[in-house]
CSV table of C-alpha atoms in Angstrom, one decimal:
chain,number,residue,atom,x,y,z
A,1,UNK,CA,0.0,0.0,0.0
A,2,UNK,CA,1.2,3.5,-0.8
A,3,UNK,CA,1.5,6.6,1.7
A,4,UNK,CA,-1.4,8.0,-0.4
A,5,UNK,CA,-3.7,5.1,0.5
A,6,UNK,CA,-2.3,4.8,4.2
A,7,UNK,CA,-3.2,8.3,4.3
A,8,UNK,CA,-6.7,8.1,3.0
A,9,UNK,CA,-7.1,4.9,4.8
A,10,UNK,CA,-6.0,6.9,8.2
A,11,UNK,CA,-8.2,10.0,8.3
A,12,UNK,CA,-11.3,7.2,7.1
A,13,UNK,CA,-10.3,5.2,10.1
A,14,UNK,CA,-8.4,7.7,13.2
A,15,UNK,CA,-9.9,11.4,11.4
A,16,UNK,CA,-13.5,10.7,10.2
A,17,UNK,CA,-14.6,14.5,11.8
A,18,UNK,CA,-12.1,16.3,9.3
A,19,UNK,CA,-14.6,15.6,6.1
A,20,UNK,CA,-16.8,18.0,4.8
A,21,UNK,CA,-15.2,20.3,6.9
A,22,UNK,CA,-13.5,23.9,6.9
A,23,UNK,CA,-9.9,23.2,6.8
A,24,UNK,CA,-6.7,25.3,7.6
A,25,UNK,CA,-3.1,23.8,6.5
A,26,UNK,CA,-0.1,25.2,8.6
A,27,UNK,CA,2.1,25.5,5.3
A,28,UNK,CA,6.2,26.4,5.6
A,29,UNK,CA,7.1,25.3,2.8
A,30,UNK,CA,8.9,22.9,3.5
A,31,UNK,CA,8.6,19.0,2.4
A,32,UNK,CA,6.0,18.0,5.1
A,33,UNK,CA,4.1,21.0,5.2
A,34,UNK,CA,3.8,20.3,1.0
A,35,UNK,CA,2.9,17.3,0.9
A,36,UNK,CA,0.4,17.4,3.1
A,37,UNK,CA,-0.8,20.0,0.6
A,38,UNK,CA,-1.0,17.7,-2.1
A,39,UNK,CA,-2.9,14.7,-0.3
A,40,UNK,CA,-5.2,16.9,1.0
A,41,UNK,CA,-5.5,18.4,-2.4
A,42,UNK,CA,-5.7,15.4,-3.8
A,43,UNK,CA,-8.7,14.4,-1.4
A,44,UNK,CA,-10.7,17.2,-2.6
A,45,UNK,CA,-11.1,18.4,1.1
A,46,UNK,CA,-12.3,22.3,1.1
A,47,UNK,CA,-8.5,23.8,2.1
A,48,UNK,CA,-6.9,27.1,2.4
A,49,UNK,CA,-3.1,27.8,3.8
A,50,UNK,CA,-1.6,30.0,6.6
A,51,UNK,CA,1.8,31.2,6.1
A,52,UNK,CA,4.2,32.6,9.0
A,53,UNK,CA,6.9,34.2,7.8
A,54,UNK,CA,9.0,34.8,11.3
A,55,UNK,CA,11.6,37.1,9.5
A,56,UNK,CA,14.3,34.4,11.4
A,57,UNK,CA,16.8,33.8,7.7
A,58,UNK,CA,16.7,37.0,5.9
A,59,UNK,CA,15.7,36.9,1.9
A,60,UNK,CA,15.3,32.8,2.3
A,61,UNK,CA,12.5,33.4,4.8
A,62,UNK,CA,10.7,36.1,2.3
A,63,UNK,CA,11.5,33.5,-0.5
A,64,UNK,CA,9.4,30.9,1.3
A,65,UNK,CA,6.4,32.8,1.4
A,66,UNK,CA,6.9,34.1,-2.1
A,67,UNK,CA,7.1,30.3,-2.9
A,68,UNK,CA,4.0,29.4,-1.1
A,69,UNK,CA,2.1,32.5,-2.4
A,70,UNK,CA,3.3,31.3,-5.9
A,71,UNK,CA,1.9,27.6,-5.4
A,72,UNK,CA,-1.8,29.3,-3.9
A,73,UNK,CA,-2.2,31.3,-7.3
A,74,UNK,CA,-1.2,28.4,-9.6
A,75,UNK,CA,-3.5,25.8,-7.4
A,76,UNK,CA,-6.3,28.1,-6.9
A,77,UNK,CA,-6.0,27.7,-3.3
A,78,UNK,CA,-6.5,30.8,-0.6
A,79,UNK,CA,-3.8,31.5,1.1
A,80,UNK,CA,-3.2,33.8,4.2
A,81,UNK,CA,0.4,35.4,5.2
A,82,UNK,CA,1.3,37.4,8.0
A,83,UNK,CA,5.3,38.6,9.1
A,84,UNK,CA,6.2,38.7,13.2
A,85,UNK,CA,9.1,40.5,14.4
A,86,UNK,CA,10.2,37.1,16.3
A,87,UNK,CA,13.4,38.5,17.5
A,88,UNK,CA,11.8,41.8,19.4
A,89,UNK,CA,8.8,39.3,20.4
A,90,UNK,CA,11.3,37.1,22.3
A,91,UNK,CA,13.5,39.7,24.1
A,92,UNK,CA,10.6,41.7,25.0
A,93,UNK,CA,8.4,39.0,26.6
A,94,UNK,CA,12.0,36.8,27.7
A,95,UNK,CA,11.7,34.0,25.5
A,96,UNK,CA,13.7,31.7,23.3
A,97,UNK,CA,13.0,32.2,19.5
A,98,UNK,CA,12.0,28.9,19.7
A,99,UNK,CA,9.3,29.4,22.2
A,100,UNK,CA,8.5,33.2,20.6
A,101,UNK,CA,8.0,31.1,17.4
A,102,UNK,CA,5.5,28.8,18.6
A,103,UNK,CA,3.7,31.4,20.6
A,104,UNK,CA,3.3,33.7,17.9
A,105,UNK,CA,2.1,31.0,15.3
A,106,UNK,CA,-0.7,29.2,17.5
A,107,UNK,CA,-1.8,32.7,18.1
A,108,UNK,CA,-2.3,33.4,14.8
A,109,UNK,CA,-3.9,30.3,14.2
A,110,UNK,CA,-6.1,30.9,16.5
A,111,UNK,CA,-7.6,34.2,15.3
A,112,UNK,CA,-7.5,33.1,11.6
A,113,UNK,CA,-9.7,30.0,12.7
A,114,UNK,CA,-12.1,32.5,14.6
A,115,UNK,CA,-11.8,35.4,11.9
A,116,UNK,CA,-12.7,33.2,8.9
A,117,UNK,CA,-14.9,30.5,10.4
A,118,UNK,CA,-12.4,27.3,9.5
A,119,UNK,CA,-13.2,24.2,11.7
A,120,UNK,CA,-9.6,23.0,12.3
A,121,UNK,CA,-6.2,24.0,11.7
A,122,UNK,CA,-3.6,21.2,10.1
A,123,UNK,CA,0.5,20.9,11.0
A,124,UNK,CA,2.6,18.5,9.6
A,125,UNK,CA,4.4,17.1,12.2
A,126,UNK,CA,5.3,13.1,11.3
A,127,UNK,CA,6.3,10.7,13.4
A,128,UNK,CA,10.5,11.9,13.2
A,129,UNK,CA,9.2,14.7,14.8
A,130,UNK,CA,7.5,12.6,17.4
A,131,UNK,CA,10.7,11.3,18.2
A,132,UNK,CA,12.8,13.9,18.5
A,133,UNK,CA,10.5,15.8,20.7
A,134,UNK,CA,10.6,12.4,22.9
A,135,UNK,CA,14.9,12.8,23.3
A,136,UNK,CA,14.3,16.7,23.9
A,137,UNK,CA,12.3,16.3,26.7
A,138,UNK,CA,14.0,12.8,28.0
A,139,UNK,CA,17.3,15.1,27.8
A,140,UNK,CA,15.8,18.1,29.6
A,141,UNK,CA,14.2,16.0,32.4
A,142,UNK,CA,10.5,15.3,31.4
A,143,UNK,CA,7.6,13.5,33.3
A,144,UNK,CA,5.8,10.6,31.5
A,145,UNK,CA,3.6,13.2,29.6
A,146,UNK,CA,6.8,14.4,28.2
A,147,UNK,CA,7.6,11.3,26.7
A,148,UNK,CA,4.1,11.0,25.0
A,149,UNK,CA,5.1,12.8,23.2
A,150,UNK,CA,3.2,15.4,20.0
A,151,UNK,CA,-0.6,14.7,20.7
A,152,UNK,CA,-3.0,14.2,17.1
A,153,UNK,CA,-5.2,16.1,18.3
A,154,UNK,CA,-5.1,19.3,20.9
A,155,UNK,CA,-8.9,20.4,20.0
A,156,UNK,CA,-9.4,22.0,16.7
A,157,UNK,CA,-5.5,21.6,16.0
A,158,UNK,CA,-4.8,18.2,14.2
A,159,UNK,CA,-1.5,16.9,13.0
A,160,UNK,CA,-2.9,13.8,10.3
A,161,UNK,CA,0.9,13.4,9.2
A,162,UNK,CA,2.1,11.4,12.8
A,163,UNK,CA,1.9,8.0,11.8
A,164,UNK,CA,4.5,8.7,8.7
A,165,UNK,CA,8.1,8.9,8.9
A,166,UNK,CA,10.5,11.5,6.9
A,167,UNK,CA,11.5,8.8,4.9
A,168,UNK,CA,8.0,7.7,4.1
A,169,UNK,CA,7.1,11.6,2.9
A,170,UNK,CA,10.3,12.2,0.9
A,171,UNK,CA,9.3,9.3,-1.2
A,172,UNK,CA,5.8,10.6,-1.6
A,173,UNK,CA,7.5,13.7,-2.9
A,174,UNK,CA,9.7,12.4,-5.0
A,175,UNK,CA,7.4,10.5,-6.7
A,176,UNK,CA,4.6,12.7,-6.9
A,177,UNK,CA,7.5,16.0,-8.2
A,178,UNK,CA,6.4,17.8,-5.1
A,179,UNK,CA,8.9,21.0,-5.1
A,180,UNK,CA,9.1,22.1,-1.3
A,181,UNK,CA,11.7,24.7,-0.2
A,182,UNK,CA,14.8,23.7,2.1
A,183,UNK,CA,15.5,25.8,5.4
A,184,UNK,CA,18.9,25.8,5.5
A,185,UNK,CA,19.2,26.2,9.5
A,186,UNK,CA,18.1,21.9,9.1
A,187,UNK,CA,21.2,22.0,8.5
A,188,UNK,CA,23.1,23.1,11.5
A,189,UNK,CA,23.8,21.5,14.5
A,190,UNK,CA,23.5,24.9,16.6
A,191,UNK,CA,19.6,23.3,17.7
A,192,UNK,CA,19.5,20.3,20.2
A,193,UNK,CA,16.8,18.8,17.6
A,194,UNK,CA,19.0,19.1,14.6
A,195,UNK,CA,21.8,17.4,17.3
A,196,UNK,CA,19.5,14.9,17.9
A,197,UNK,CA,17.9,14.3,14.0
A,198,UNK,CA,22.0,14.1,12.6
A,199,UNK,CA,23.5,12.3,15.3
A,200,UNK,CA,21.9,9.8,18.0
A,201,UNK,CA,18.7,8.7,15.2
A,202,UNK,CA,20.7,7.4,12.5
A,203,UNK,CA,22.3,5.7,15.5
A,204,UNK,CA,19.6,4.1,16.6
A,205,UNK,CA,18.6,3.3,13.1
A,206,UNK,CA,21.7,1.2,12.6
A,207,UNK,CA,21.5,-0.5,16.0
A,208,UNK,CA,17.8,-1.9,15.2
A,209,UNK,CA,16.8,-0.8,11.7
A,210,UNK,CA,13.4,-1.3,12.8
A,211,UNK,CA,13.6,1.4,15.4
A,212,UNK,CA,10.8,3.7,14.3
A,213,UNK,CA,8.0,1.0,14.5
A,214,UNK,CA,9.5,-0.5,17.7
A,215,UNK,CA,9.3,3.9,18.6
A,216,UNK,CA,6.0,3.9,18.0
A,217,UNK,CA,4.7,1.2,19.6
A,218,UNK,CA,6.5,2.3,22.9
A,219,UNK,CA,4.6,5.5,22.1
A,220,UNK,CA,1.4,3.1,21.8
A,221,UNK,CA,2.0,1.8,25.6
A,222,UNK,CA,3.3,5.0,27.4
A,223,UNK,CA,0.2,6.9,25.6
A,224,UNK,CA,-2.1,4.2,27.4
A,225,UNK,CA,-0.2,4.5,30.4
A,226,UNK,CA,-0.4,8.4,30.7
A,227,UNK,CA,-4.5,7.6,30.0
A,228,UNK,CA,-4.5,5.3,33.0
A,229,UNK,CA,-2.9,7.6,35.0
A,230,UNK,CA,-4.8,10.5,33.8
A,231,UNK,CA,-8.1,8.6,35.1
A,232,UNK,CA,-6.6,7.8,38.3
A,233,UNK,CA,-5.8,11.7,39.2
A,234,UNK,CA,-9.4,12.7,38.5
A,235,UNK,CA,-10.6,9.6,40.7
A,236,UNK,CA,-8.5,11.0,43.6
A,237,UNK,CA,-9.4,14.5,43.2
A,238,UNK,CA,-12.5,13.3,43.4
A,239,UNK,CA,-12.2,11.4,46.6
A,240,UNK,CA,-10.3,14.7,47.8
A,241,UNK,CA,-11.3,18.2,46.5
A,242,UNK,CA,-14.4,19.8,47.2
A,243,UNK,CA,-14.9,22.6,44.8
A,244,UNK,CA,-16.9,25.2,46.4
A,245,UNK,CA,-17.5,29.3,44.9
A,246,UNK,CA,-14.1,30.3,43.0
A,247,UNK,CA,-11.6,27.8,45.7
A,248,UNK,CA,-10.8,24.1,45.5
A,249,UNK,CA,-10.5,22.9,48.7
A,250,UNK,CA,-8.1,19.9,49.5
A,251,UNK,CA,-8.5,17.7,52.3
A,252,UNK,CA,-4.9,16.9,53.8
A,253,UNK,CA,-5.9,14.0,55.7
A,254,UNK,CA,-7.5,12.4,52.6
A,255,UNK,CA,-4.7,13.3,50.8
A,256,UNK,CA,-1.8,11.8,53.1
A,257,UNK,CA,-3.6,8.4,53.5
A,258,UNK,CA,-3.4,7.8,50.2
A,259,UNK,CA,0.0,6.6,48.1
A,260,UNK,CA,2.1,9.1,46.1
A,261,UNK,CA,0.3,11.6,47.4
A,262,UNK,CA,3.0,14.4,45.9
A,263,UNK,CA,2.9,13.2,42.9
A,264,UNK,CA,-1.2,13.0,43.0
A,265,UNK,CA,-0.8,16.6,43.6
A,266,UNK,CA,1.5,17.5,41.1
A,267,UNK,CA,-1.2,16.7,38.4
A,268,UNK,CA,-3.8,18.6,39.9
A,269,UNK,CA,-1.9,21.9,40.7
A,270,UNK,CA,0.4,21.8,37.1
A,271,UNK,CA,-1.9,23.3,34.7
A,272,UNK,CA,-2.1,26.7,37.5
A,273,UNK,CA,1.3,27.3,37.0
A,274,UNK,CA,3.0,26.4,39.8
A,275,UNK,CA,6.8,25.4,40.2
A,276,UNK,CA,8.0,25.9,43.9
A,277,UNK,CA,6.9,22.1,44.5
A,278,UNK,CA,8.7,21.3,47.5
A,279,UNK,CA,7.0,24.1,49.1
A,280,UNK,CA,4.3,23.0,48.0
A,281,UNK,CA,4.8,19.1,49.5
A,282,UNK,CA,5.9,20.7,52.6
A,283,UNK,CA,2.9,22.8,53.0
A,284,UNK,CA,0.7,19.9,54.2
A,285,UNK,CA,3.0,19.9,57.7
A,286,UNK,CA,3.4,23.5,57.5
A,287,UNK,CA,1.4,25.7,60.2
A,288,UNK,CA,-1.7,27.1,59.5
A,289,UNK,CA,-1.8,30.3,57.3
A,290,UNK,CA,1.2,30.0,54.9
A,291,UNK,CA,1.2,29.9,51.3
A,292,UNK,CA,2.7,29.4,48.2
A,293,UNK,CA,2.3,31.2,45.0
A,294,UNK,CA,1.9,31.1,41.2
A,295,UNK,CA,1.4,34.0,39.0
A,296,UNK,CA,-2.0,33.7,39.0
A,297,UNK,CA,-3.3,31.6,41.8
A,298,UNK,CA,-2.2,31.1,45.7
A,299,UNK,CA,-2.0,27.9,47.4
A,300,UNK,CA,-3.0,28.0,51.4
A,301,UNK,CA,-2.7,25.8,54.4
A,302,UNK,CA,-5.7,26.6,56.5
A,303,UNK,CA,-5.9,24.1,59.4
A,304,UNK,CA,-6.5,20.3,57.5
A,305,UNK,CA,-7.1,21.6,54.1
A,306,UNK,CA,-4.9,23.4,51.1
A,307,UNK,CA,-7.4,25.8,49.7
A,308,UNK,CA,-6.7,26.7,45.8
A,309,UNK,CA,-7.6,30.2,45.2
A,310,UNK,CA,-7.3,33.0,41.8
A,311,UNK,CA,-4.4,35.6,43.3
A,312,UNK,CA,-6.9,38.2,42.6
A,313,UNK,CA,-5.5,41.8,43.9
A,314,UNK,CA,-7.4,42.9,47.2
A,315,UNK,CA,-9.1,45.8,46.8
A,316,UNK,CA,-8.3,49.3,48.1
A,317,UNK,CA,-8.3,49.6,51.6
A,318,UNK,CA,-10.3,52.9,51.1
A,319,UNK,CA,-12.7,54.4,53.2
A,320,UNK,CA,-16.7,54.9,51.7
A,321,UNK,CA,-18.7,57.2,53.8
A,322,UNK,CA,-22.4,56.9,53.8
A,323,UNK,CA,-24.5,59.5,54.4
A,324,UNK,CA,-27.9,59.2,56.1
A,325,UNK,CA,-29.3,60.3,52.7
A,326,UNK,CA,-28.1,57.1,50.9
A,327,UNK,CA,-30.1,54.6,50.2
A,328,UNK,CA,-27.7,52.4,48.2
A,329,UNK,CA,-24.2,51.6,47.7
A,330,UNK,CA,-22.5,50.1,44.9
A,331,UNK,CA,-19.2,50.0,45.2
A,332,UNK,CA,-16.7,48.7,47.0
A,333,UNK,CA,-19.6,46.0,48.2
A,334,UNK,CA,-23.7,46.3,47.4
A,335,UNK,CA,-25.2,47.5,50.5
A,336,UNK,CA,-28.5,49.0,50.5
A,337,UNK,CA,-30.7,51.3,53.7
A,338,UNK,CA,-34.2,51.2,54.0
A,339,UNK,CA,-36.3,52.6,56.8
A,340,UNK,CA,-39.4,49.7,57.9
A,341,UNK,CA,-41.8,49.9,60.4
A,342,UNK,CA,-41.1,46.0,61.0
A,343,UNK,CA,-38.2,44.0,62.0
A,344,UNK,CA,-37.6,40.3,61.2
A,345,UNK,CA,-34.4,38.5,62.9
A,346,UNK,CA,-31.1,39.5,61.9
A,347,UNK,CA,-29.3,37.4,59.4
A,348,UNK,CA,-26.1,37.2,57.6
A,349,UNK,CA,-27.5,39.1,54.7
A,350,UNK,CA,-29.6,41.5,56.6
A,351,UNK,CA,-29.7,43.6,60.0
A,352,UNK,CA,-32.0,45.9,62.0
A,353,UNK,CA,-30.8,48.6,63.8
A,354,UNK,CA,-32.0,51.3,65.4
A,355,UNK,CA,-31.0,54.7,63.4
A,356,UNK,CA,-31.2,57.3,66.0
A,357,UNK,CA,-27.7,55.7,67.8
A,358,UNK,CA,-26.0,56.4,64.5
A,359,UNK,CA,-23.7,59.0,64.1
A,360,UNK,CA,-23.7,60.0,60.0
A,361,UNK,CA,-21.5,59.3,58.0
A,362,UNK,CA,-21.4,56.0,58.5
A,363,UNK,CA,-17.7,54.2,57.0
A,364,UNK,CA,-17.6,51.2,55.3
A,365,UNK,CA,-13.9,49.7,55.3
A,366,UNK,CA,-11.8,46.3,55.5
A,367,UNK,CA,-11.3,45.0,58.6
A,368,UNK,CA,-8.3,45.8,60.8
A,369,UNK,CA,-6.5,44.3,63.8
A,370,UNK,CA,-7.2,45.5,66.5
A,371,UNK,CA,-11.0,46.0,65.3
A,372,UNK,CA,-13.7,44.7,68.2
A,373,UNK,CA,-17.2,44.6,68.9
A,374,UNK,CA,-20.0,43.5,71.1
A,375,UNK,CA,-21.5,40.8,69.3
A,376,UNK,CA,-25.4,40.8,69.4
A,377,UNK,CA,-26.9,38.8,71.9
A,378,UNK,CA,-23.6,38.7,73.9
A,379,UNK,CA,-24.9,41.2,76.4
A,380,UNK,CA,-22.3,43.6,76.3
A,381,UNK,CA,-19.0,41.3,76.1
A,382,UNK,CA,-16.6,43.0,73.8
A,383,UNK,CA,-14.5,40.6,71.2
A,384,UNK,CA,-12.2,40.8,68.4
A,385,UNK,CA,-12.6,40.8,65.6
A,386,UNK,CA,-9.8,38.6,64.8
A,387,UNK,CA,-11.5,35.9,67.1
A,388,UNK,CA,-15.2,36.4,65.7
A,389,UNK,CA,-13.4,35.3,62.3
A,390,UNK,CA,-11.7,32.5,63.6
A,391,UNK,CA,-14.1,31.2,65.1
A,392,UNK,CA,-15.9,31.2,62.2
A,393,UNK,CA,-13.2,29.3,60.6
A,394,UNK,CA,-12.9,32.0,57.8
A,395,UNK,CA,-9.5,31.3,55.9
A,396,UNK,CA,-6.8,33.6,55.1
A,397,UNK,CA,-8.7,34.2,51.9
A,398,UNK,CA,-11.6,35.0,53.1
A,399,UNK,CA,-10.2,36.9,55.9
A,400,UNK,CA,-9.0,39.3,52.6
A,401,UNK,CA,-12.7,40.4,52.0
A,402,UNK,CA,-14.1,41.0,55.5
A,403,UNK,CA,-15.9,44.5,55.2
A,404,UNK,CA,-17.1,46.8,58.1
A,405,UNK,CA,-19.8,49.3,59.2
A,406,UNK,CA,-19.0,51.8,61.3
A,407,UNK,CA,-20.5,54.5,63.5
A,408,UNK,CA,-18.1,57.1,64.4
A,409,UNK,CA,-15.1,54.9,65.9
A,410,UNK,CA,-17.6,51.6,66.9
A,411,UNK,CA,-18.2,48.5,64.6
A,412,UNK,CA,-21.8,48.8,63.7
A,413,UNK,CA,-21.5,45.5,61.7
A,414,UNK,CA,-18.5,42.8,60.2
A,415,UNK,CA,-20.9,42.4,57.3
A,416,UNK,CA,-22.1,39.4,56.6
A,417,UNK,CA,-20.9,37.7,60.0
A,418,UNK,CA,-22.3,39.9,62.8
A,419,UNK,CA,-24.0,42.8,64.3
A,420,UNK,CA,-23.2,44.2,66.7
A,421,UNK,CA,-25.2,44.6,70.3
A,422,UNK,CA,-25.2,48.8,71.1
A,423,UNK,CA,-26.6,49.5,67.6
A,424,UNK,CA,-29.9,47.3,68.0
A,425,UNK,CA,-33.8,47.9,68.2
A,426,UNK,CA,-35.2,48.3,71.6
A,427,UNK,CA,-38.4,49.1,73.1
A,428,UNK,CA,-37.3,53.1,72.9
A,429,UNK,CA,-36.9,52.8,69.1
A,430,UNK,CA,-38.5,55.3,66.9
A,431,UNK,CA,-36.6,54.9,63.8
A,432,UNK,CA,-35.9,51.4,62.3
A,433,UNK,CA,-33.2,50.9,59.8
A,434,UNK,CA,-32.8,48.0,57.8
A,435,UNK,CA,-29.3,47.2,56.6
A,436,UNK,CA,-29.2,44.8,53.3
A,437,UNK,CA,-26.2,43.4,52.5
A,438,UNK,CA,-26.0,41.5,48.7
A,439,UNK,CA,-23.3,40.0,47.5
């Protein structure tokens, strides 16, 4: 059977979604990129091509998308181009050109598949590739997804050409007179792949001739292994996190009686971008309060739990005044004033209170130490603040978005947890105020 055939016979079997579909080719120009051109072509699938040209090799890179611009005119085929400043891109946002690369093109990809309504976008990465990727990771230090190397399918970007090797696809082209163009940096051993496609593959060719099928099928088995795994993490978390609001909460206890329990929580906290994971391990023993962070999420140890939170700015620790004229407010928190004629029983949400001991403006602020009240129904027995919250077992986190209503210098309310006993309705009352409190 030819590639052609294989080909045809792979996206029937492994790819059925792609027909009748909108379809995007990743093209470089190069010898995978064009033939998977011409057996797409050949397939009569509805294609256009996308075209970075990363300005990396001077007139050769502005010859490649000449060439590709070329073969979309004489083939009747859209074609779509755009040029990044990859160098400035890299130094400005601290990246390798490698990385800039990559970043730029899936971002481009991205906006061309939204812009002009394509259903998925097509790379050519073949199975060579699969394996080099697998010795740049295994020489970096990799976990087992590293080793799984270059996935077929990452959502609506699909790379058909994995199961065929460079070998495979030159002969396509040959036979078929595919012209492709040649980056010359393949050539140079200044990149680790390049290292590893010149040196330690033809290698391993010549030790077991057979070595890219033998590849594959260890690809086969860590693959399944990595799915195994992957099942086994979200029946933990299960058994573990409690997902409650915007925080994951993690039950240490849970977590410690059960086997790799570092590793279990490796998978779950990866994808939020942490990388101090020793802290992290040692926070489970660690006393109550202290953190770890990512760049975008914070990691507590509040008493037997590790609560996942977003590391979303506080805000400012400014001071509203309310005047007895208002009858809403907005901002920083939704508080609203009404005057009634009948009470109900206080609540988290709502309070009564009675407005003649009042002394306008009222402030509305965060919590402080040092902050005390006399909790309703406590009969005059003063208390921190600080103490009210813990024992209400608020976290850290939570602790950052406490609010307060205040009279003059006296706590009229810590909002949403309790009033407070000089401010209430008595038989004297006149004036009722009721205090809503929305979140």
């Amino acid at each position: 059977m030819n590639m052609f055939k294989e080909f045809q016979y792979h996206l029937e079997q492994n790819l059925s979604f792609l027909f009748g579909k909108r379809i995007l080719l990743a093209t470089s120009g190069g010898i995978d990129s064009m033939v998977m051109v011409d057996v797409f072509r050949k397939m009569k699938f509805d294609i256009a091509l996308a075209h970075c040209n990363f300005q990396l090799r001077g007139d050769e890179s502005n010859e490649d998308q000449t060439f590709l611009q070329d073969y979309a005119k004489a083939n009747a085929i859209t074609i779509f181009t755009t040029l990044f400043d990859t160098v400035s891109f890299a130094e400005k946002h601290k990246l390798s050109i490698q990385v800039a690369a990559r970043n730029l093109r899936y971002g481009w990809f991205k906006e061309l598949l939204d812009d002009e309504k394509f259903d998925y976008i097509l790379t050519a990465h073949q199975a060579d590739d699969v394996i080099e990727t697998f010795f740049i990771n295994l020489s970096r230090g990799t976990g087992l997804k590293g080793l799984t190397g270059i996935p077929e399918q990452n959502n609506n970007i699909i790379r058909p050409l994995l199961p065929f090797s460079r070998n495979e696809i030159v002969a396509y082209a040959n036979t078929n007179n595919i012209k492709w163009r040649e980056d010359s940096s393949n050539s140079s051993d200044k990149y680790l792949r390049n290292q590893i496609r010149h040196h330690l593959i033809p290698l391993l060719n010549t030790l077991n001739p057979d070595f890219g099928s033998t590849f594959q099928l260890t690809q086969k088995h860590l693959i399944e292994t990595q799915n195994l795994l992957n099942d086994v993490v979200q029946t933990t978390y299960n058994e573990v996190a409690i997902e409650h609001n915007d925080e994951i909460i993690f039950s240490i206890d849970k977590l410690k009686s059960m086997k790799n329990c570092k590793m279990l929580l490796y998978h779950w906290l990866e994808k939020y971008g942490f990388t101090a994971w020793n802290d992290i391990y040692n926070l489970m023993d660690s006393q109550s309060g202290k953190q770890v962070l990512a760049p975008n999420y914070k990691l507590l140890k509040n008493r037997n739990t590790l609560i996942l939170k977003k590391n979303i700015e506080p805000i400012v620790d400014e001071i509203t005044l309310i005047t007895n004229a208002e009858n809403d407010i907005n901002f920083p928190i939704k508080l609203s004033f009404c005057k009634v004629d009948d009470i109900s029983i206080n609540s988290s949400s709502t309070i009564f209170v009675d407005e003649a001991k009042l002394k306008f403006p009222l402030a509305l602020r965060k919590w402080q130490e040092g902050d005390s009240l006399q909790p309703f129904g406590m009969n005059g027995k003063s208390k921190k603040v600080s103490k009210l919250l813990k024992d209400e077992k608020k976290s850290i986190f939570e602790k950052e978005y406490i609010w307060v209503l205040c009279s003059d210098k006296q706590l009229i309310w810590v909002i949403g947890i309790r009033a407070d006993e000089r401010f209430k309705i008595d038989e004297n009352t006149t004036q009722k105020l009721k205090i809503t409190y929305t979140k």
